[in-house]
Amino acid sequence: MIRSKRIFFFLIVFLIISAAVTIVFCLKKQEEPEAAVPLQQSSPKLSAEPTEQQKSDTETPPAIINTAGKSLQERIAPPSGFERTKAGKNSLTTFLREYPLKKAGKPVLLYNGEEKGNQDAHVAVFKLPLEKEDLQQCADSVMRVYAEYFWKTGQKERISFRFVDGFQAKYTKWRSGYRIRAGESRSFWVSGGARDDSYENFQKYLRMVFAYASTLSLEQESKKIKLSEVEAGDIFLKAGSPGHVVMVVDVCSSPDGKKAFLLGQGYMPAQEFHLLKNPLHEDDPWYYLDEVSYPLRTPEYSFEKGSFRRLNYY
């Protein structure tokens, strides 16, 4: 009996101790801070900015035609990947690049002030002087460019053009007082008065040249060259009555040797000298050598193989 009581007593004590330990453990658990739940690592943010490669793949190339440009080099940019060829300060190339243009959108005018019938062939109009007679047509416009270039760069001794009959009309002889008489078979010089180096007398000389020179005489004073040799001042020429001629007014090239050029023309009736479009691409007037095939199509004329020439005015 006594032994049973003792067992019962120890059992009660054990239960009390166990309960106390459990209570203490629970209280301690509540006091401990909860373990921090690890945050899920976020994926690295994708950049909103495109890479340089993406930019180069999606950017639109800059426009070639700048309507605000006042000269050829300001109005027409070289195509992407190309640069204008190097040119000396007093070169024909620089003269043409810096030549003033009429405001963008201006029509090509005829010698009498009327608008040319076709206004869809040009990109820009040069402020090249135009005589008031129906004289300064296609070949004459080319000669006018060279004459104005030599005049304005102090190379007047180079101003000399051949007539269809073979006569060589030198400006230096004209300004010294001589005049030209066009004979039935051949033109010749006659005494004409005092020396006159005025621009007005220069214009009279040019009107005489325009009356008796043509695409036929341009053929006589030029030679065929390879298109790969292209420079400003070169021409595509079909000699005849009527024939036609257009003139290279600028050239650009790429580091890998590719080339492109711009073409200008006058036409008949006599009209302002203007920069031509390229029928292959409306917003890009450059003619690329690797695109050229014959017949070469310009907006108003086509030239056959062998028509590319260089004038011997130098």
Coordinates of N, CA, C and O in Angstrom, one line a residue, residues 16-162:
I16 N 4.1 16.9 -13.3 CA 4.2 18.4 -13.1 C 5.5 18.9 -13.7 O 5.5 20.0 -14.3
I17 N 6.6 18.2 -13.5 CA 7.9 18.7 -14.1 C 7.8 18.7 -15.6 O 8.2 19.7 -16.2
S18 N 7.2 17.7 -16.2 CA 7.1 17.7 -17.7 C 6.2 18.8 -18.2 O 6.6 19.5 -19.2
A19 N 5.1 19.1 -17.4 CA 4.3 20.2 -17.9 C 5.0 21.6 -17.7 O 4.9 22.5 -18.6
A20 N 5.8 21.7 -16.6 CA 6.6 22.9 -16.4 C 7.6 23.1 -17.5 O 7.8 24.2 -18.1
V21 N 8.3 22.0 -17.9 CA 9.3 22.1 -19.0 C 8.6 22.5 -20.3 O 9.2 23.3 -21.0
T22 N 7.5 21.9 -20.6 CA 6.8 22.2 -21.8 C 6.4 23.7 -21.9 O 6.5 24.4 -22.9
I23 N 5.9 24.2 -20.7 CA 5.4 25.6 -20.7 C 6.6 26.5 -20.9 O 6.6 27.5 -21.7
V24 N 7.7 26.2 -20.2 CA 8.9 27.0 -20.4 C 9.4 27.0 -21.8 O 9.8 28.0 -22.4
F25 N 9.4 25.9 -22.5 CA 9.9 25.7 -23.9 C 9.0 26.6 -24.8 O 9.5 27.2 -25.7
C26 N 7.7 26.5 -24.6 CA 6.8 27.2 -25.4 C 7.0 28.7 -25.3 O 7.0 29.5 -26.2
L27 N 7.1 29.2 -24.0 CA 7.4 30.6 -23.8 C 8.6 31.1 -24.4 O 8.7 32.2 -25.0
K28 N 9.7 30.3 -24.4 CA 11.0 30.6 -25.0 C 10.8 30.7 -26.5 O 11.4 31.5 -27.2
K29 N 10.0 29.8 -27.1 CA 9.8 29.7 -28.5 C 9.2 31.0 -29.0 O 9.5 31.5 -30.1
Q30 N 8.2 31.4 -28.2 CA 7.5 32.6 -28.6 C 8.4 33.9 -28.6 O 8.2 34.8 -29.3
E31 N 9.4 33.9 -27.6 CA 10.3 35.0 -27.5 C 11.3 35.1 -28.7 O 11.8 36.1 -29.0
E32 N 11.6 33.9 -29.3 CA 12.6 33.9 -30.4 C 12.0 34.5 -31.7 O 10.9 34.3 -32.0
P33 N 12.8 35.3 -32.4 CA 12.3 35.9 -33.7 C 12.2 34.8 -34.7 O 12.9 33.8 -34.7
E34 N 11.1 35.0 -35.5 CA 11.0 34.0 -36.6 C 12.1 34.1 -37.6 O 12.6 35.2 -37.9
A35 N 12.5 32.9 -38.1 CA 13.6 32.9 -39.1 C 13.1 33.7 -40.3 O 12.0 33.5 -40.8
A36 N 14.0 34.5 -40.9 CA 13.7 35.3 -42.1 C 13.5 34.4 -43.2 O 14.3 33.5 -43.5
V37 N 12.4 34.6 -43.9 CA 12.1 33.8 -45.2 C 13.0 34.4 -46.3 O 12.9 35.6 -46.5
P38 N 13.8 33.7 -46.9 CA 14.7 34.2 -47.9 C 13.8 34.8 -49.1 O 12.9 34.1 -49.5
L39 N 14.2 36.0 -49.5 CA 13.4 36.6 -50.6 C 13.9 35.9 -51.9 O 15.0 35.6 -52.1
Q40 N 12.9 35.8 -52.8 CA 13.2 35.1 -54.1 C 14.1 36.1 -54.9 O 13.7 37.3 -55.0
Q41 N 15.2 35.7 -55.4 CA 16.0 36.5 -56.2 C 15.3 36.9 -57.5 O 14.8 36.0 -58.2
S42 N 15.3 38.2 -57.8 CA 14.6 38.7 -59.0 C 15.6 38.5 -60.2 O 16.8 38.6 -60.0
S43 N 15.0 38.3 -61.3 CA 15.8 38.2 -62.5 C 16.4 39.5 -62.9 O 15.7 40.6 -62.6
P44 N 17.6 39.6 -63.5 CA 18.1 40.9 -63.8 C 17.2 41.6 -64.8 O 16.6 41.0 -65.7
K45 N 17.0 42.9 -64.6 CA 16.2 43.7 -65.5 C 16.7 43.7 -66.9 O 17.9 43.9 -67.1
L46 N 15.9 43.6 -67.9 CA 16.3 43.8 -69.3 C 16.3 45.3 -69.6 O 15.4 46.0 -69.2
S47 N 17.4 45.7 -70.2 CA 17.6 47.1 -70.4 C 16.6 47.6 -71.4 O 16.3 46.9 -72.5
A48 N 16.0 48.7 -71.2 CA 15.0 49.3 -72.1 C 15.7 50.0 -73.3 O 15.1 50.2 -74.3
E49 N 17.0 50.3 -73.1 CA 17.7 50.9 -74.2 C 18.2 49.9 -75.2 O 18.8 48.9 -74.8
P50 N 18.0 50.2 -76.5 CA 18.5 49.2 -77.5 C 20.0 49.2 -77.6 O 20.7 50.3 -77.3
T51 N 20.6 48.1 -77.9 CA 22.0 48.0 -78.1 C 22.5 48.8 -79.4 O 21.6 49.1 -80.2
E52 N 23.8 49.0 -79.5 CA 24.3 49.7 -80.7 C 23.9 48.9 -81.9 O 23.6 49.5 -83.0
Q53 N 24.0 47.6 -81.8 CA 23.7 46.8 -83.0 C 22.2 46.9 -83.4 O 21.9 47.0 -84.6
Q54 N 21.3 46.9 -82.3 CA 19.9 47.1 -82.6 C 19.7 48.5 -83.2 O 18.8 48.6 -84.1
K55 N 20.4 49.5 -82.7 CA 20.2 50.8 -83.3 C 20.6 50.8 -84.7 O 19.9 51.4 -85.6
S56 N 21.7 50.2 -85.1 CA 22.1 50.3 -86.5 C 21.2 49.5 -87.4 O 21.1 49.8 -88.6
D57 N 20.5 48.5 -86.8 CA 19.6 47.7 -87.6 C 18.3 48.4 -87.8 O 17.6 48.1 -88.8
T58 N 17.9 49.3 -86.9 CA 16.5 49.8 -87.0 C 16.5 51.3 -87.3 O 15.5 51.8 -87.8
E59 N 17.7 52.0 -87.2 CA 17.7 53.4 -87.5 C 17.5 53.7 -89.0 O 18.0 53.0 -89.8
T60 N 16.7 54.7 -89.3 CA 16.5 55.1 -90.7 C 17.7 55.9 -91.2 O 18.1 56.9 -90.5
P61 N 18.3 55.6 -92.3 CA 19.4 56.4 -92.8 C 19.0 57.9 -93.0 O 17.9 58.1 -93.3
P62 N 19.9 58.8 -92.7 CA 19.6 60.2 -92.9 C 19.2 60.5 -94.3 O 19.7 59.9 -95.2
A63 N 18.3 61.5 -94.5 CA 17.8 61.9 -95.8 C 19.0 62.4 -96.6 O 19.8 63.1 -96.1
I64 N 19.0 62.1 -97.9 CA 20.1 62.6 -98.8 C 19.8 64.0 -99.2 O 20.7 64.8 -99.3
I65 N 18.5 64.4 -99.4 CA 18.2 65.7 -99.9 C 17.8 66.6 -98.7 O 16.9 66.3 -98.0
N66 N 18.5 67.7 -98.5 CA 18.2 68.7 -97.5 C 17.7 69.9 -98.2 O 18.4 70.7 -98.8
T67 N 16.4 70.1 -98.1 CA 15.7 71.2 -98.8 C 16.2 72.6 -98.4 O 16.0 73.5 -99.1
A68 N 16.8 72.6 -97.2 CA 17.3 73.9 -96.7 C 18.7 74.3 -97.3 O 19.1 75.4 -97.1
G69 N 19.4 73.3 -97.9 CA 20.7 73.6 -98.4 C 20.7 74.6 -99.5 O 19.9 74.6 -100.4
K70 N 21.7 75.5 -99.5 CA 21.8 76.6 -100.5 C 22.8 76.4 -101.6 O 22.8 77.1 -102.6
S71 N 23.6 75.3 -101.4 CA 24.5 75.0 -102.5 C 24.4 73.5 -102.7 O 23.7 72.8 -102.0
L72 N 25.1 73.0 -103.7 CA 25.0 71.6 -104.1 C 25.5 70.7 -102.9 O 24.8 69.7 -102.6
Q73 N 26.6 71.0 -102.3 CA 27.1 70.2 -101.2 C 26.2 70.3 -99.9 O 26.2 69.3 -99.1
E74 N 25.5 71.3 -99.8 CA 24.5 71.5 -98.6 C 23.2 70.8 -98.9 O 22.5 70.3 -98.0
R75 N 22.8 70.9 -100.2 CA 21.5 70.3 -100.6 C 21.5 68.8 -100.7 O 20.5 68.1 -100.3
I76 N 22.6 68.3 -101.2 CA 22.7 66.8 -101.5 C 23.8 66.2 -100.7 O 25.0 66.5 -100.9
A77 N 23.4 65.4 -99.7 CA 24.4 64.7 -98.9 C 24.9 63.4 -99.6 O 24.1 62.8 -100.4
P78 N 26.1 62.9 -99.4 CA 26.5 61.7 -99.9 C 25.7 60.5 -99.3 O 25.3 60.7 -98.1
P79 N 25.5 59.4 -100.0 CA 24.8 58.3 -99.4 C 25.5 57.7 -98.2 O 26.7 57.9 -98.1
S80 N 24.8 56.9 -97.4 CA 25.4 56.3 -96.2 C 26.6 55.4 -96.7 O 26.5 54.6 -97.6
G81 N 27.7 55.6 -96.0 CA 28.9 54.8 -96.3 C 29.8 55.4 -97.3 O 30.9 54.9 -97.7
F82 N 29.4 56.6 -97.9 CA 30.2 57.3 -98.9 C 30.6 58.6 -98.4 O 30.0 59.2 -97.5
E83 N 31.7 59.2 -99.0 CA 32.1 60.5 -98.8 C 32.5 61.2 -100.1 O 32.9 60.5 -101.0
R84 N 32.3 62.5 -100.1 CA 32.7 63.2 -101.4 C 34.2 63.0 -101.6 O 35.0 63.0 -100.7
T85 N 34.5 62.9 -102.9 CA 36.0 62.8 -103.2 C 36.7 64.1 -102.9 O 36.1 65.2 -102.9
K86 N 37.9 64.0 -102.6 CA 38.7 65.2 -102.2 C 38.9 66.0 -103.4 O 39.0 65.6 -104.6
A87 N 38.9 67.4 -103.2 CA 39.0 68.3 -104.3 C 39.8 69.5 -103.8 O 39.7 70.0 -102.7
G88 N 40.6 70.1 -104.7 CA 41.3 71.3 -104.4 C 40.5 72.5 -104.3 O 39.3 72.6 -104.8
K89 N 41.0 73.6 -103.7 CA 40.3 74.8 -103.4 C 39.7 75.4 -104.7 O 38.6 75.9 -104.8
N90 N 40.5 75.5 -105.8 CA 40.1 76.1 -107.0 C 39.8 75.1 -108.1 O 39.8 75.4 -109.3
S91 N 39.4 73.9 -107.7 CA 39.0 72.9 -108.7 C 37.6 73.1 -109.2 O 36.8 73.8 -108.6
L92 N 37.3 72.5 -110.3 CA 35.9 72.5 -110.9 C 35.0 71.8 -109.9 O 33.8 72.3 -109.7
T93 N 35.4 70.8 -109.3 CA 34.6 70.0 -108.3 C 34.1 70.9 -107.2 O 33.0 71.0 -106.9
T94 N 35.1 71.7 -106.6 CA 34.7 72.6 -105.5 C 33.8 73.7 -106.0 O 32.9 74.1 -105.3
F95 N 34.1 74.2 -107.2 CA 33.3 75.3 -107.8 C 31.8 74.8 -107.9 O 30.9 75.5 -107.5
L96 N 31.6 73.6 -108.4 CA 30.3 73.1 -108.5 C 29.6 72.8 -107.2 O 28.4 73.0 -107.0
R97 N 30.4 72.2 -106.2 CA 29.8 71.9 -104.9 C 29.4 73.1 -104.2 O 28.4 73.1 -103.5
E98 N 30.1 74.2 -104.4 CA 29.7 75.5 -103.7 C 28.8 76.4 -104.5 O 28.4 77.4 -104.0
Y99 N 28.4 75.9 -105.7 CA 27.6 76.8 -106.5 C 26.2 77.0 -105.9 O 25.6 76.0 -105.5
P100 N 25.7 78.2 -105.9 CA 24.4 78.4 -105.3 C 23.3 77.8 -106.1 O 23.3 77.8 -107.3
L101 N 22.3 77.4 -105.4 CA 21.1 76.8 -106.0 C 19.8 77.7 -105.7 O 19.8 78.4 -104.7
K102 N 18.9 77.6 -106.5 CA 17.6 78.2 -106.2 C 16.9 77.5 -105.1 O 17.3 76.3 -104.8
K103 N 16.0 78.1 -104.4 CA 15.3 77.5 -103.3 C 14.6 76.2 -103.7 O 14.2 76.0 -104.9
A104 N 14.6 75.2 -102.8 CA 14.0 73.9 -103.1 C 12.6 74.1 -103.6 O 11.8 74.9 -103.1
G105 N 12.2 73.3 -104.6 CA 10.9 73.3 -105.1 C 10.7 74.3 -106.3 O 9.6 74.3 -106.9
K106 N 11.7 75.1 -106.6 CA 11.6 76.1 -107.7 C 11.6 75.4 -109.0 O 12.3 74.4 -109.2
P107 N 10.8 75.9 -110.0 CA 10.7 75.2 -111.3 C 11.9 75.6 -112.2 O 12.6 76.6 -111.9
V108 N 12.1 74.8 -113.2 CA 13.1 75.1 -114.2 C 12.5 76.1 -115.2 O 11.4 75.8 -115.7
L109 N 13.1 77.2 -115.4 CA 12.6 78.2 -116.3 C 13.3 78.2 -117.7 O 14.5 77.9 -117.8
L110 N 12.6 78.5 -118.7 CA 13.1 78.7 -120.0 C 13.7 80.0 -120.2 O 13.6 80.9 -119.3
Y111 N 14.4 80.2 -121.3 CA 15.1 81.5 -121.6 C 14.2 82.7 -121.6 O 14.6 83.8 -121.3
N112 N 12.9 82.5 -121.8 CA 11.9 83.6 -121.9 C 11.1 83.8 -120.6 O 10.2 84.5 -120.6
G113 N 11.5 83.0 -119.6 CA 10.9 83.2 -118.3 C 9.8 82.3 -118.0 O 9.2 82.2 -116.9
E114 N 9.3 81.5 -119.0 CA 8.3 80.6 -118.8 C 8.8 79.3 -118.2 O 10.0 79.0 -118.3
E115 N 7.9 78.5 -117.6 CA 8.3 77.3 -116.9 C 8.4 76.2 -118.0 O 7.7 76.1 -118.9
K116 N 9.4 75.4 -117.8 CA 9.6 74.2 -118.6 C 8.4 73.2 -118.5 O 7.9 73.1 -117.4
G117 N 8.1 72.6 -119.6 CA 6.9 71.7 -119.5 C 7.1 70.5 -118.6 O 6.1 70.2 -117.8
N118 N 8.3 69.9 -118.5 CA 8.5 68.8 -117.6 C 9.2 69.3 -116.3 O 10.4 69.6 -116.4
Q119 N 8.5 69.3 -115.2 CA 9.1 69.7 -114.0 C 9.3 68.5 -113.0 O 9.6 68.7 -111.8
D120 N 9.3 67.3 -113.6 CA 9.5 66.1 -112.8 C 10.9 65.5 -112.9 O 11.2 64.4 -112.4
A121 N 11.8 66.2 -113.7 CA 13.1 65.6 -114.0 C 14.2 66.0 -113.0 O 15.2 65.4 -113.0
H122 N 13.9 67.1 -112.3 CA 15.0 67.7 -111.5 C 14.9 67.7 -110.0 O 13.8 67.6 -109.5
V123 N 16.0 67.7 -109.3 CA 16.1 67.8 -107.9 C 16.3 69.2 -107.4 O 15.8 69.6 -106.4
A124 N 17.1 69.9 -108.2 CA 17.5 71.3 -107.8 C 17.8 72.1 -109.1 O 18.1 71.5 -110.1
V125 N 17.8 73.4 -108.9 CA 18.1 74.3 -110.1 C 19.3 75.2 -109.7 O 19.3 75.8 -108.7
F126 N 20.3 75.2 -110.5 CA 21.5 76.0 -110.3 C 21.2 77.4 -110.7 O 20.5 77.7 -111.7
K127 N 21.8 78.4 -110.0 CA 21.7 79.8 -110.3 C 22.7 80.2 -111.4 O 23.2 81.3 -111.4
L128 N 22.9 79.3 -112.4 CA 23.8 79.6 -113.5 C 23.2 80.6 -114.4 O 22.0 80.4 -114.7
P129 N 23.9 81.6 -114.8 CA 23.3 82.6 -115.7 C 22.8 82.0 -117.0 O 23.3 81.0 -117.5
L130 N 21.7 82.5 -117.5 CA 21.0 82.0 -118.7 C 20.7 83.2 -119.6 O 20.1 84.2 -119.2
E131 N 21.2 83.1 -120.8 CA 21.0 84.2 -121.8 C 19.5 84.2 -122.2 O 18.8 83.2 -122.1
K132 N 19.0 85.4 -122.7 CA 17.6 85.5 -123.0 C 17.2 85.1 -124.3 O 16.0 85.1 -124.7
E133 N 18.2 84.6 -125.1 CA 17.9 84.0 -126.4 C 17.8 82.5 -126.3 O 18.4 82.0 -125.3
D134 N 17.2 81.9 -127.3 CA 17.2 80.4 -127.3 C 18.5 79.8 -127.8 O 18.6 79.2 -128.8
L135 N 19.6 80.1 -127.0 CA 20.9 79.7 -127.4 C 21.5 78.7 -126.5 O 22.2 77.7 -126.9
Q136 N 21.3 78.9 -125.2 CA 22.0 78.1 -124.1 C 21.3 76.8 -123.8 O 20.6 76.7 -122.9
Q137 N 21.5 75.9 -124.7 CA 20.8 74.6 -124.6 C 21.7 73.6 -123.9 O 22.5 73.9 -123.0
C138 N 21.7 72.3 -124.3 CA 22.4 71.3 -123.5 C 23.9 71.4 -123.6 O 24.6 71.6 -122.5
A139 N 24.5 71.4 -124.8 CA 25.9 71.6 -124.9 C 26.4 72.9 -124.4 O 27.4 73.0 -123.8
D140 N 25.6 73.9 -124.7 CA 26.0 75.3 -124.3 C 26.0 75.4 -122.8 O 26.8 76.2 -122.2
S141 N 25.1 74.7 -122.1 CA 25.1 74.8 -120.6 C 26.4 74.2 -120.0 O 26.9 74.7 -119.1
V142 N 26.9 73.1 -120.7 CA 28.2 72.5 -120.2 C 29.3 73.5 -120.4 O 30.1 73.8 -119.6
M143 N 29.3 74.2 -121.6 CA 30.3 75.2 -121.9 C 30.2 76.4 -120.9 O 31.2 77.0 -120.5
R144 N 28.9 76.8 -120.6 CA 28.7 77.9 -119.7 C 29.3 77.6 -118.3 O 29.9 78.4 -117.7
V145 N 29.1 76.3 -117.8 CA 29.7 75.9 -116.5 C 31.2 76.1 -116.5 O 31.8 76.7 -115.6
Y146 N 31.9 75.6 -117.6 CA 33.3 75.7 -117.7 C 33.7 77.1 -117.8 O 34.7 77.6 -117.2
A147 N 33.0 77.9 -118.6 CA 33.4 79.3 -118.8 C 33.3 80.1 -117.5 O 34.2 80.9 -117.2
E148 N 32.2 79.9 -116.8 CA 32.0 80.6 -115.5 C 33.1 80.2 -114.5 O 33.6 81.0 -113.7
Y149 N 33.4 78.9 -114.5 CA 34.4 78.4 -113.6 C 35.8 79.1 -113.9 O 36.4 79.6 -113.0
F150 N 36.2 79.1 -115.1 CA 37.5 79.7 -115.5 C 37.4 81.2 -115.2 O 38.4 81.8 -114.8
W151 N 36.3 81.9 -115.5 CA 36.2 83.3 -115.2 C 36.4 83.6 -113.8 O 37.1 84.5 -113.4
K152 N 35.7 82.9 -112.9 CA 35.6 83.2 -111.5 C 36.9 82.8 -110.7 O 37.1 83.2 -109.6
T153 N 37.6 81.9 -111.3 CA 38.8 81.4 -110.6 C 40.1 82.0 -111.3 O 41.2 81.5 -111.0
G154 N 39.9 83.0 -112.1 CA 41.1 83.7 -112.7 C 41.9 82.9 -113.7 O 43.1 83.1 -113.8
Q155 N 41.2 82.1 -114.4 CA 41.8 81.2 -115.4 C 41.3 81.6 -116.8 O 40.9 80.7 -117.6
K156 N 41.2 82.8 -117.1 CA 40.5 83.3 -118.3 C 41.2 82.8 -119.6 O 40.6 82.7 -120.6
E157 N 42.5 82.6 -119.5 CA 43.2 82.1 -120.7 C 42.8 80.7 -121.1 O 43.1 80.3 -122.2
R158 N 42.1 80.0 -120.2 CA 41.6 78.7 -120.6 C 40.2 78.7 -121.3 O 39.7 77.7 -121.7
I159 N 39.6 79.9 -121.3 CA 38.3 79.9 -121.9 C 38.4 79.9 -123.4 O 38.8 80.9 -124.1
S160 N 38.1 78.8 -124.0 CA 38.3 78.6 -125.5 C 37.4 77.4 -125.9 O 37.5 76.3 -125.3
F161 N 36.5 77.6 -126.9 CA 35.6 76.6 -127.3 C 35.6 76.4 -128.8 O 35.8 77.4 -129.6
R162 N 35.4 75.2 -129.3 CA 35.5 74.9 -130.7 C 34.1 75.0 -131.3 O 33.1 74.6 -130.7

